[in-house]
Coordinates of C-alpha atoms in Angstrom, one line a residue:
Chain A
K1 CA -0.1 0.2 0.2
Q2 CA 1.4 3.8 -1.1
E3 CA 1.3 5.7 1.8
V4 CA 2.4 9.7 0.9
T5 CA 4.1 11.7 3.6
Q6 CA 5.0 15.2 3.3
I7 CA 7.3 17.6 6.0
P8 CA 6.5 20.2 7.3
A9 CA 3.1 20.4 7.7
A10 CA 3.0 24.1 7.7
L11 CA 6.1 26.7 6.9
S12 CA 6.1 30.8 7.3
V13 CA 9.5 32.1 5.5
P14 CA 10.1 36.0 4.3
E15 CA 10.4 37.0 1.0
G16 CA 12.9 36.1 -0.7
E17 CA 13.8 33.2 0.5
N18 CA 15.1 29.2 -0.8
L19 CA 13.2 27.1 0.7
V20 CA 12.7 23.0 0.0
L21 CA 9.5 21.0 0.8
N22 CA 9.8 17.7 1.4
C23 CA 8.0 14.0 -0.1
S24 CA 8.5 10.6 0.6
F25 CA 6.9 7.4 -0.5
T26 CA 6.6 3.8 0.9
D27 CA 6.7 2.0 -2.2
S28 CA 8.8 3.2 -4.9
A29 CA 7.4 0.9 -8.4
I30 CA 5.7 4.6 -9.5
Y31 CA 5.5 5.2 -12.9
N32 CA 6.1 9.0 -12.0
L33 CA 5.2 11.5 -8.8
Q34 CA 3.8 15.2 -8.9
W35 CA 3.7 18.5 -7.3
F36 CA 0.5 20.0 -7.1
R37 CA -0.6 24.2 -5.4
Q38 CA -4.2 24.2 -3.6
D39 CA -5.1 28.2 -3.0
P40 CA -7.5 28.1 -0.5
G41 CA -10.8 27.5 -1.5
K42 CA -9.9 25.7 -5.5
G43 CA -9.1 23.2 -6.9
L44 CA -5.1 22.1 -7.0
T45 CA -2.9 23.3 -9.9
S46 CA -0.2 20.7 -11.2
L47 CA 3.6 22.8 -11.1
L48 CA 5.3 19.7 -11.8
L49 CA 5.4 15.7 -12.9
I50 CA 8.6 13.9 -12.8
Q51 CA 8.4 10.8 -14.4
S52 CA 10.6 7.6 -12.8
S53 CA 13.2 7.7 -15.5
Q54 CA 13.6 11.3 -14.8
R55 CA 15.9 12.5 -11.5
E56 CA 14.5 16.4 -11.8
Q57 CA 11.8 19.1 -13.6
T58 CA 12.3 22.8 -13.3
S59 CA 9.5 25.0 -14.0
G60 CA 10.5 28.8 -13.9
R61 CA 11.8 29.0 -9.6
L62 CA 9.9 25.6 -8.8
N63 CA 13.2 22.3 -9.3
A64 CA 11.3 19.0 -8.0
S65 CA 13.7 15.4 -7.6
L66 CA 13.0 12.1 -7.5
D67 CA 14.9 9.6 -5.8
K68 CA 13.0 6.8 -5.9
S69 CA 15.4 4.4 -4.5
S70 CA 15.0 6.3 -0.8
G71 CA 11.3 6.9 -1.6
R72 CA 12.1 10.6 -2.1
S73 CA 11.1 14.0 -3.6
T74 CA 12.1 17.9 -2.7
L75 CA 10.2 21.0 -4.4
Y76 CA 12.7 23.6 -4.4
I77 CA 11.1 26.9 -4.4
A78 CA 14.0 29.8 -5.1
A79 CA 13.1 33.5 -4.1
S80 CA 10.2 33.0 -3.0
Q81 CA 7.7 35.5 -2.9
P82 CA 4.6 36.4 -1.5
G83 CA 2.0 35.2 -4.3
D84 CA 3.6 31.7 -3.7
S85 CA 2.0 31.2 -0.4
A86 CA -0.3 28.5 -0.9
T87 CA -0.6 24.7 0.8
Y88 CA 1.7 22.1 -1.8
L89 CA 0.9 18.8 -2.2
C90 CA 3.0 16.1 -3.5
A91 CA 0.8 12.8 -5.3
A92 CA 1.8 9.6 -6.2
P93 CA 0.4 6.9 -8.5
R94 CA -0.4 3.4 -7.0
P95 CA 2.4 1.2 -7.4
M96 CA 2.5 -1.2 -10.6
N97 CA 2.9 -3.9 -9.1
Y98 CA -0.6 -3.1 -7.4
G99 CA -2.6 -3.8 -10.3
G100 CA -6.2 -2.2 -10.7
S101 CA -6.1 1.6 -12.0
Q102 CA -2.7 3.4 -12.5
G103 CA -4.4 6.8 -12.6
N104 CA -5.1 6.8 -8.5
L105 CA -3.2 9.0 -7.1
I106 CA -2.1 8.5 -3.5
F107 CA -1.4 12.7 -2.3
G108 CA 0.3 13.2 0.7
K109 CA -1.9 15.9 3.6
G110 CA 0.3 19.2 2.1
T111 CA 2.8 21.9 3.9
K112 CA 0.8 24.8 3.8
L113 CA 3.3 27.3 3.0
S114 CA 2.8 31.6 4.0
V115 CA 5.7 34.0 2.4
K116 CA 6.0 37.7 4.3
P117 CA 6.3 40.7 2.4
Chain B
E1 CA -9.0 26.1 -23.1
A2 CA -12.2 25.6 -21.2
G3 CA -11.2 23.9 -17.4
V4 CA -13.1 21.8 -16.0
A5 CA -16.1 22.9 -14.4
Q6 CA -18.0 21.6 -11.2
S7 CA -21.6 23.0 -9.6
P8 CA -22.6 23.7 -7.6
R9 CA -19.6 25.7 -5.6
Y10 CA -20.9 25.3 -2.3
K11 CA -23.8 23.1 -0.3
I12 CA -25.1 23.2 2.9
I13 CA -27.2 20.5 4.0
E14 CA -28.4 18.8 7.2
K15 CA -27.9 15.1 7.7
R16 CA -30.0 12.6 5.9
Q17 CA -30.4 14.7 3.4
S18 CA -29.1 14.2 -0.5
V19 CA -27.1 16.1 -2.3
A20 CA -26.1 15.9 -5.8
F21 CA -22.8 17.5 -7.9
W22 CA -22.0 17.6 -11.1
C23 CA -18.6 17.7 -13.0
N24 CA -17.8 18.6 -16.9
P25 CA -14.1 17.6 -17.6
I26 CA -11.7 19.3 -20.2
S27 CA -13.7 18.3 -24.1
G28 CA -12.1 15.5 -25.8
H29 CA -10.9 13.6 -21.8
A30 CA -11.4 10.2 -21.2
T31 CA -11.0 10.2 -18.2
L32 CA -12.6 11.4 -15.3
Y33 CA -12.0 10.6 -11.3
W34 CA -13.6 11.9 -8.6
Y35 CA -11.8 12.7 -5.2
Q36 CA -13.0 13.7 -2.1
Q37 CA -10.9 15.6 0.1
I38 CA -11.6 16.1 4.3
L39 CA -10.3 19.3 6.3
G40 CA -6.1 18.9 6.5
Q41 CA -6.3 16.5 4.3
G42 CA -4.7 15.6 0.7
P43 CA -7.8 14.1 -1.7
K44 CA -8.7 11.0 -1.9
L45 CA -10.1 9.3 -4.8
L46 CA -13.9 8.0 -4.8
I47 CA -14.5 7.0 -8.6
Q48 CA -12.3 6.6 -12.2
F49 CA -14.7 6.8 -15.4
Q50 CA -12.4 5.9 -18.5
N51 CA -15.4 7.4 -20.7
N52 CA -18.6 6.2 -19.5
G53 CA -17.0 3.0 -17.9
V54 CA -16.1 2.7 -14.3
V55 CA -12.4 1.9 -13.7
D56 CA -11.9 2.3 -9.5
D57 CA -13.9 2.4 -7.3
S58 CA -12.9 0.4 -4.5
Q59 CA -12.7 3.9 -2.3
L60 CA -16.7 4.3 -2.8
P61 CA -18.6 4.1 -0.2
K62 CA -21.2 2.5 -2.2
D63 CA -24.1 2.0 0.5
R64 CA -24.8 5.7 0.6
F65 CA -22.4 7.6 -2.5
S66 CA -22.8 6.7 -6.5
A67 CA -22.1 7.8 -9.3
E68 CA -22.6 7.5 -13.1
R69 CA -20.9 9.3 -16.4
L70 CA -23.2 8.7 -18.8
K71 CA -22.4 9.6 -22.9
G72 CA -18.7 9.7 -21.2
V73 CA -18.7 13.1 -21.0
D74 CA -20.3 15.3 -18.0
S75 CA -20.3 13.4 -14.6
T76 CA -22.7 13.2 -11.0
L77 CA -21.9 12.2 -8.1
K78 CA -24.8 11.7 -5.7
I79 CA -24.6 10.9 -1.9
Q80 CA -27.8 9.7 -0.4
P81 CA -28.2 10.1 2.5
A82 CA -25.3 12.2 3.7
K83 CA -23.0 12.3 7.4
L84 CA -21.4 14.3 8.9
E85 CA -18.3 12.8 8.2
D86 CA -19.5 13.3 4.4
S87 CA -18.7 17.6 5.2
A88 CA -15.5 18.2 2.8
V89 CA -14.6 19.3 -1.0
Y90 CA -15.2 17.4 -4.2
L91 CA -12.9 17.9 -6.7
C92 CA -13.5 16.4 -10.5
A93 CA -10.6 15.9 -12.2
S94 CA -9.8 15.0 -15.8
S95 CA -7.3 13.8 -17.5
P96 CA -6.1 12.8 -21.8
T97 CA -6.6 9.3 -20.9
S98 CA -6.3 6.9 -18.8
G99 CA -2.2 6.4 -18.3
A100 CA -1.1 7.6 -14.9
Q101 CA 1.7 9.3 -17.0
E102 CA 0.0 12.6 -17.3
T103 CA -1.1 15.7 -15.5
Q104 CA -4.7 15.6 -14.6
Y105 CA -6.7 18.8 -14.5
F106 CA -8.0 19.8 -11.5
G107 CA -11.9 21.7 -10.9
P108 CA -12.9 24.5 -8.7
G109 CA -14.3 21.7 -6.4
T110 CA -17.6 21.5 -4.3
R111 CA -18.0 22.5 -0.4
L112 CA -20.2 20.4 1.3
L113 CA -21.1 21.3 4.8
V114 CA -23.3 18.7 6.7
L115 CA -25.2 19.5 9.2

């Protein structure tokens, strides 16, 4: 059974700081890992999707890495801005060896980020 | 490209009442997902459709929840009768195919409060 854990649960930083959000998963037989952003009262927006054959993906100030052997992924945010304030969720699909739907995403509880001006 | 549409955005009902949510996925997307997100938790998959067939409903409480996707386009999720613990945000998502290799696109969600 896949379990996804995110640390820390909440993080408050001053504007301009670089920061790292952590995600760990128990079953490394995954196709990919995704990072999402959720703003209050809104749905999820996909930020980055890292395929199992990749080690990292970058989009603007965001960089996500994936280490399947250790069951970990990190989301690095450079030069944080108040607009980055949101909850960040990581999600892994049901493992390849489980059977059934591979589209079933298993989510962590998220890290609530607050960037102070 | 229009995103995933959901309605209503908010719903307040009393326990034992019934409620229905509607979702219209991105045009052309074959796969549609319903997730339940309880406050402070990550979303949990309730049901996955590919076209108008059910792919995975292993976590759907079938004694009170039902869902359908007629004609393989929009979908409705129903709760009857509702319980206090059903208070949550119900998120609909869609993806082009059913593979785990692609991004799922989420709607804004329906926030349900059961009193």
